[in-house]
PDB file of C-alpha atoms in Angstrom:
ATOM      1  CA  GLU H   5      72.856  -2.203 -74.035  1.00 48.00           C
ATOM      2  CA  ALA H   6      69.384  -3.080 -75.382  1.00 49.00           C
ATOM      3  CA  THR H   7      68.810  -5.228 -78.456  1.00 50.00           C
ATOM      4  CA  GLY H   8      65.733  -6.718 -80.122  1.00 46.00           C
ATOM      5  CA  ALA H   9      62.706  -5.850 -82.241  1.00 46.00           C
ATOM      6  CA  TRP H  10      59.367  -4.300 -81.308  1.00 50.00           C
ATOM      7  CA  GLY H  11      57.794  -6.120 -78.380  1.00 54.00           C
ATOM      8  CA  HIS H  12      60.987  -7.795 -77.130  1.00 53.00           C
ATOM      9  CA  ARG H  13      64.152  -6.385 -75.664  1.00 60.00           C
ATOM     10  CA  THR H  14      67.124  -8.116 -74.129  1.00 64.00           C
ATOM     11  CA  VAL H  15      69.239  -6.017 -71.809  1.00 66.00           C
ATOM     12  CA  VAL H  16      72.756  -7.324 -71.256  1.00 67.00           C
ATOM     13  CA  ILE H  17      75.085  -6.044 -68.565  1.00 68.00           C
ATOM     14  CA  PRO H  18      78.492  -6.699 -70.109  1.00 68.00           C
ATOM     15  CA  PRO H  19      81.364  -8.244 -68.128  1.00 68.00           C
ATOM     16  CA  GLY H  20      83.607  -5.487 -66.806  1.00 74.00           C
ATOM     17  CA  SER H  21      80.672  -3.132 -66.233  1.00 77.00           C
ATOM     18  CA  ALA H  22      80.414  -1.555 -62.772  1.00 79.00           C
ATOM     19  CA  TYR H  23      77.000  -3.242 -62.455  1.00 75.00           C
ATOM     20  CA  HIS H  24      78.057  -6.765 -63.466  1.00 70.00           C
ATOM     21  CA  GLY H  25      78.021  -9.131 -60.471  1.00 71.00           C
ATOM     22  CA  GLN H  26      76.361  -6.611 -58.125  1.00 74.00           C
ATOM     23  CA  ALA H  27      73.860  -8.006 -55.599  1.00 74.00           C
ATOM     24  CA  LYS H  28      71.434  -5.144 -56.300  1.00 77.00           C
ATOM     25  CA  VAL H  29      70.944  -3.300 -59.586  1.00 76.00           C
ATOM     26  CA  TYR H  30      68.072  -0.884 -60.240  1.00 78.00           C
ATOM     27  CA  VAL H  31      66.455  -0.829 -63.681  1.00 75.00           C
ATOM     28  CA  ALA H  32      64.364   2.070 -64.998  1.00 75.00           C
ATOM     29  CA  PHE H  33      62.126   2.176 -68.051  1.00 72.00           C
ATOM     30  CA  ARG H  34      61.536   5.212 -70.257  1.00 72.00           C
ATOM     31  CA  TYR H  35      58.723   5.354 -72.780  1.00 72.00           C
ATOM     32  CA  GLN H  36      59.320   6.891 -76.185  1.00 72.00           C
ATOM     33  CA  GLY H  37      56.353   7.185 -78.537  1.00 71.00           C
ATOM     34  CA  ASP H  38      52.947   8.712 -79.171  1.00 72.00           C
ATOM     35  CA  TYR H  39      50.750   6.708 -76.766  1.00 68.00           C
ATOM     36  CA  ALA H  40      52.224   7.365 -73.311  1.00 63.00           C
ATOM     37  CA  ASP H  41      48.812   7.021 -71.674  1.00 68.00           C
ATOM     38  CA  ILE H  42      48.522   3.307 -72.629  1.00 67.00           C
ATOM     39  CA  TRP H  43      51.803   1.446 -72.303  1.00 67.00           C
ATOM     40  CA  ALA H  44      52.614  -1.628 -70.231  1.00 68.00           C
ATOM     41  CA  LEU H  45      55.465  -3.926 -69.229  1.00 69.00           C
ATOM     42  CA  ASP H  46      55.147  -7.664 -68.705  1.00 68.00           C
ATOM     43  CA  ASP H  47      57.167 -10.879 -68.698  1.00 65.00           C
ATOM     44  CA  ILE H  48      60.287  -9.299 -67.250  1.00 69.00           C
ATOM     45  CA  ALA H  49      62.938 -11.802 -66.211  1.00 66.00           C
ATOM     46  CA  VAL H  50      66.218 -11.065 -64.501  1.00 67.00           C
ATOM     47  CA  ARG H  51      68.729 -13.885 -64.582  1.00 67.00           C
ATOM     48  CA  PRO H  52      72.449 -14.399 -64.541  1.00 69.00           C
ATOM     49  CA  PRO H  53      74.266 -14.586 -67.868  1.00 75.00           C
ATOM     50  CA  GLY H  54      74.497 -17.956 -69.591  1.00 83.00           C
ATOM     51  CA  ALA H  55      72.092 -20.521 -70.916  1.00 89.00           C
ATOM     52  CA  SER H  56      68.549 -20.566 -69.512  1.00 90.00           C
ATOM     53  CA  PHE H  57      65.761 -22.967 -70.432  1.00 93.00           C
ATOM     54  CA  GLU H  58      61.984 -22.755 -70.646  1.00 93.00           C
ATOM     55  CA  LEU H  59      59.375 -25.214 -71.840  1.00 95.00           C
ATOM     56  CA  ASP H  60      58.679 -25.157 -75.578  1.00 94.00           C
ATOM     57  CA  HIS H  61      56.159 -28.031 -75.497  1.00 94.00           C
ATOM     58  CA  ILE H  62      55.332 -31.489 -74.181  1.00 94.00           C
ATOM     59  CA  SER H  63      54.009 -34.316 -76.332  1.00 94.00           C
ATOM     60  CA  ALA H  64      52.147 -37.013 -74.409  1.00 94.00           C
ATOM     61  CA  THR H  65      51.012 -40.463 -75.539  1.00 95.00           C
ATOM     62  CA  PRO H  66      48.172 -40.966 -75.002  1.00 95.00           C
ATOM     63  CA  GLU H  67      47.298 -37.350 -75.800  1.00 92.00           C
ATOM     64  CA  MET H  68      44.616 -37.192 -73.111  1.00 92.00           C
ATOM     65  CA  VAL H  69      46.080 -38.387 -69.816  1.00 95.00           C
ATOM     66  CA  GLN H  70      43.384 -39.759 -67.518  1.00 95.00           C
ATOM     67  CA  PRO H  71      43.457 -41.006 -63.926  1.00 96.00           C
ATOM     68  CA  GLY H  72      44.447 -44.676 -64.090  1.00 96.00           C
ATOM     69  CA  THR H  73      46.636 -44.315 -67.197  1.00 95.00           C
ATOM     70  CA  SER H  74      49.411 -46.813 -66.486  1.00 95.00           C
ATOM     71  CA  ASP H  75      51.944 -45.727 -69.134  1.00 96.00           C
ATOM     72  CA  VAL H  76      52.209 -42.126 -70.286  1.00 97.00           C
ATOM     73  CA  ALA H  77      55.132 -41.474 -72.648  1.00 97.00           C
ATOM     74  CA  LEU H  78      56.425 -37.891 -72.716  1.00 97.00           C
ATOM     75  CA  THR H  79      58.698 -36.076 -75.115  1.00 97.00           C
ATOM     76  CA  ILE H  80      59.761 -32.772 -73.577  1.00 97.00           C
ATOM     77  CA  THR H  81      61.097 -29.951 -75.735  1.00 97.00           C
ATOM     78  CA  VAL H  82      62.832 -26.961 -74.161  1.00 97.00           C
ATOM     79  CA  ARG H  83      64.063 -23.670 -75.623  1.00 95.00           C
ATOM     80  CA  ASN H  84      67.339 -21.984 -74.696  1.00 93.00           C
ATOM     81  CA  SER H  85      66.192 -18.447 -73.850  1.00 88.00           C
ATOM     82  CA  GLY H  86      69.530 -17.428 -72.346  1.00 86.00           C
ATOM     83  CA  ASP H  87      72.469 -15.625 -73.858  1.00 83.00           C
ATOM     84  CA  ALA H  88      74.875 -18.583 -74.187  1.00 88.00           C
ATOM     85  CA  ALA H  89      74.843 -22.047 -75.704  1.00 92.00           C
ATOM     86  CA  ALA H  90      74.583 -25.190 -73.574  1.00 94.00           C
ATOM     87  CA  GLY H  91      76.256 -28.506 -74.294  1.00 95.00           C
ATOM     88  CA  ALA H  92      74.530 -31.870 -74.454  1.00 97.00           C
ATOM     89  CA  MET H  93      72.446 -32.339 -71.315  1.00 97.00           C
ATOM     90  CA  ALA H  94      71.180 -35.046 -69.004  1.00 97.00           C
ATOM     91  CA  GLY H  95      67.567 -34.483 -67.988  1.00 98.00           C
ATOM     92  CA  THR H  96      65.833 -35.738 -64.839  1.00 98.00           C
ATOM     93  CA  LEU H  97      62.049 -35.554 -64.424  1.00 98.00           C
ATOM     94  CA  THR H  98      60.519 -35.343 -60.935  1.00 98.00           C
ATOM     95  CA  THR H  99      57.148 -34.555 -59.371  1.00 97.00           C
ATOM     96  CA  THR H 100      55.738 -33.607 -55.995  1.00 97.00           C
ATOM     97  CA  ASP H 101      52.397 -35.247 -56.862  1.00 97.00           C
ATOM     98  CA  PRO H 102      52.073 -38.399 -54.722  1.00 97.00           C
ATOM     99  CA  LYS H 103      49.627 -39.962 -57.193  1.00 97.00           C
ATOM    100  CA  ILE H 104      52.038 -39.845 -60.128  1.00 97.00           C
ATOM    101  CA  THR H 105      54.850 -42.388 -60.404  1.00 98.00           C
ATOM    102  CA  ILE H 106      57.659 -41.553 -62.800  1.00 98.00           C
ATOM    103  CA  THR H 107      58.895 -44.877 -64.160  1.00 97.00           C
ATOM    104  CA  THR H 108      61.544 -43.526 -66.581  1.00 98.00           C
ATOM    105  CA  SER H 109      62.945 -40.359 -65.055  1.00 98.00           C
ATOM    106  CA  SER H 110      66.008 -39.651 -67.175  1.00 97.00           C
ATOM    107  CA  ALA H 111      66.687 -38.779 -70.797  1.00 97.00           C
ATOM    108  CA  SER H 112      69.426 -37.065 -72.756  1.00 97.00           C
ATOM    109  CA  PHE H 113      68.988 -33.770 -74.592  1.00 97.00           C
ATOM    110  CA  PRO H 114      71.207 -32.531 -77.447  1.00 97.00           C
ATOM    111  CA  ALA H 115      73.203 -29.300 -77.159  1.00 96.00           C
ATOM    112  CA  ALA H 116      71.187 -26.092 -77.572  1.00 96.00           C
ATOM    113  CA  GLY H 117      72.535 -22.868 -79.037  1.00 93.00           C
ATOM    114  CA  LEU H 118      71.025 -19.435 -78.482  1.00 89.00           C
ATOM    115  CA  GLY H 119      67.263 -19.574 -79.092  1.00 89.00           C
ATOM    116  CA  ALA H 120      67.467 -23.230 -80.139  1.00 94.00           C
ATOM    117  CA  ILE H 121      65.110 -25.976 -79.062  1.00 95.00           C
ATOM    118  CA  SER H 122      66.238 -29.313 -77.654  1.00 97.00           C
ATOM    119  CA  SER H 123      63.995 -32.387 -77.335  1.00 97.00           C
ATOM    120  CA  SER H 124      64.454 -35.405 -75.112  1.00 96.00           C
ATOM    121  CA  ALA H 125      66.251 -38.074 -77.161  1.00 94.00           C
ATOM    122  CA  THR H 126      64.333 -40.828 -75.362  1.00 95.00           C
ATOM    123  CA  LEU H 127      60.905 -40.876 -73.768  1.00 97.00           C
ATOM    124  CA  PHE H 128      60.093 -40.164 -70.143  1.00 98.00           C
ATOM    125  CA  HIS H 129      57.410 -42.513 -68.738  1.00 98.00           C
ATOM    126  CA  LEU H 130      54.978 -42.067 -65.878  1.00 97.00           C
ATOM    127  CA  ALA H 131      51.840 -43.650 -64.433  1.00 97.00           C
ATOM    128  CA  VAL H 132      48.818 -41.841 -63.000  1.00 97.00           C
ATOM    129  CA  ASP H 133      47.045 -43.456 -60.057  1.00 97.00           C
ATOM    130  CA  ALA H 134      43.371 -44.338 -60.667  1.00 96.00           C
ATOM    131  CA  THR H 135      42.389 -42.203 -57.657  1.00 96.00           C
ATOM    132  CA  HIS H 136      44.102 -39.075 -59.023  1.00 96.00           C
ATOM    133  CA  ALA H 137      41.840 -36.015 -59.305  1.00 95.00           C
ATOM    134  CA  ASN H 138      40.529 -35.365 -62.807  1.00 94.00           C
ATOM    135  CA  ASN H 139      40.748 -32.084 -64.763  1.00 93.00           C
ATOM    136  CA  VAL H 140      43.767 -30.764 -62.840  1.00 94.00           C
ATOM    137  CA  LYS H 141      47.320 -29.710 -63.633  1.00 94.00           C
ATOM    138  CA  ALA H 142      49.956 -31.988 -62.116  1.00 95.00           C
ATOM    139  CA  PRO H 143      53.312 -30.390 -61.220  1.00 96.00           C
ATOM    140  CA  LEU H 144      56.453 -31.782 -62.840  1.00 97.00           C
ATOM    141  CA  MET H 145      60.014 -30.482 -62.792  1.00 97.00           C
ATOM    142  CA  LEU H 146      62.710 -31.105 -65.365  1.00 98.00           C
ATOM    143  CA  THR H 147      66.305 -30.590 -64.214  1.00 98.00           C
ATOM    144  CA  LEU H 148      68.861 -30.361 -67.016  1.00 97.00           C
ATOM    145  CA  ASN H 149      72.622 -30.610 -66.492  1.00 96.00           C
ATOM    146  CA  ASP H 150      75.216 -29.938 -69.182  1.00 95.00           C
ATOM    147  CA  GLY H 151      78.211 -30.787 -66.973  1.00 93.00           C
ATOM    148  CA  SER H 152      78.764 -27.204 -65.863  1.00 90.00           C
ATOM    149  CA  ALA H 153      75.347 -25.984 -64.671  1.00 90.00           C
ATOM    150  CA  ASN H 154      71.874 -27.148 -63.645  1.00 93.00           C
ATOM    151  CA  TYR H 155      68.810 -25.670 -65.337  1.00 94.00           C
ATOM    152  CA  VAL H 156      65.397 -26.172 -63.731  1.00 95.00           C
ATOM    153  CA  VAL H 157      62.274 -26.080 -65.917  1.00 95.00           C
ATOM    154  CA  PRO H 158      58.901 -26.208 -64.121  1.00 95.00           C
ATOM    155  CA  LEU H 159      56.174 -28.040 -66.052  1.00 94.00           C
ATOM    156  CA  GLU H 160      52.514 -28.929 -65.678  1.00 94.00           C
ATOM    157  CA  LEU H 161      50.818 -32.011 -67.098  1.00 94.00           C
ATOM    158  CA  ASN H 162      47.082 -31.820 -67.611  1.00 93.00           C
ATOM    159  CA  ILE H 163      45.189 -34.751 -66.144  1.00 95.00           C
ATOM    160  CA  GLY H 164      41.729 -35.242 -67.641  1.00 90.00           C
ATOM    161  CA  ALA H 165      39.799 -33.180 -70.140  1.00 73.00           C
ATOM    162  CA  LEU H 166      42.036 -30.121 -69.987  1.00 57.00           C
ATOM    163  CA  ALA H 167      43.927 -29.250 -73.175  1.00 46.00           C
ATOM    164  CA  ALA H 168      47.507 -30.446 -73.846  1.00 48.00           C
ATOM    165  CA  ALA H 169      50.378 -30.017 -71.403  1.00 48.00           C
ATOM    166  CA  HIS H 170      52.027 -26.661 -70.811  1.00 50.00           C
ATOM    167  CA  VAL H 171      54.010 -24.570 -68.348  1.00 49.00           C
TER     168      VAL H 171
END
């Protein structure tokens, strides 16, 4: 069953379907329209049913994070892009960057219904070593847990003159 408006479709395999729970399912696309010589597909995601989270935005203070910044405060906002609501969540922020120290790694997030956003109720804090490379994207990972499932949201924090943070 396909639902959605122009430019976005969500395909749901309903419980009880012969395809639901299968290890391998093939998906085909059929074009209908007047411009068959110029059509494209992008941003296709296949995931199990339930809540799923992606980055909506990060707010950093200070706005421009430089090498040597000893206290960066982050508010992280995620969007539930799945097909089910999630309860209130505990969030844990980690990084693989050895020159970033996360000093406050946990925050709570309110429940998020379908399509809803949820922002960290308290700030995450981190410090950037003075010898960190400038004008790079530092990898961060937010793990959310609502008591029944873990949701992993990859993030990037711009260090230096790059624009604001993003995924």
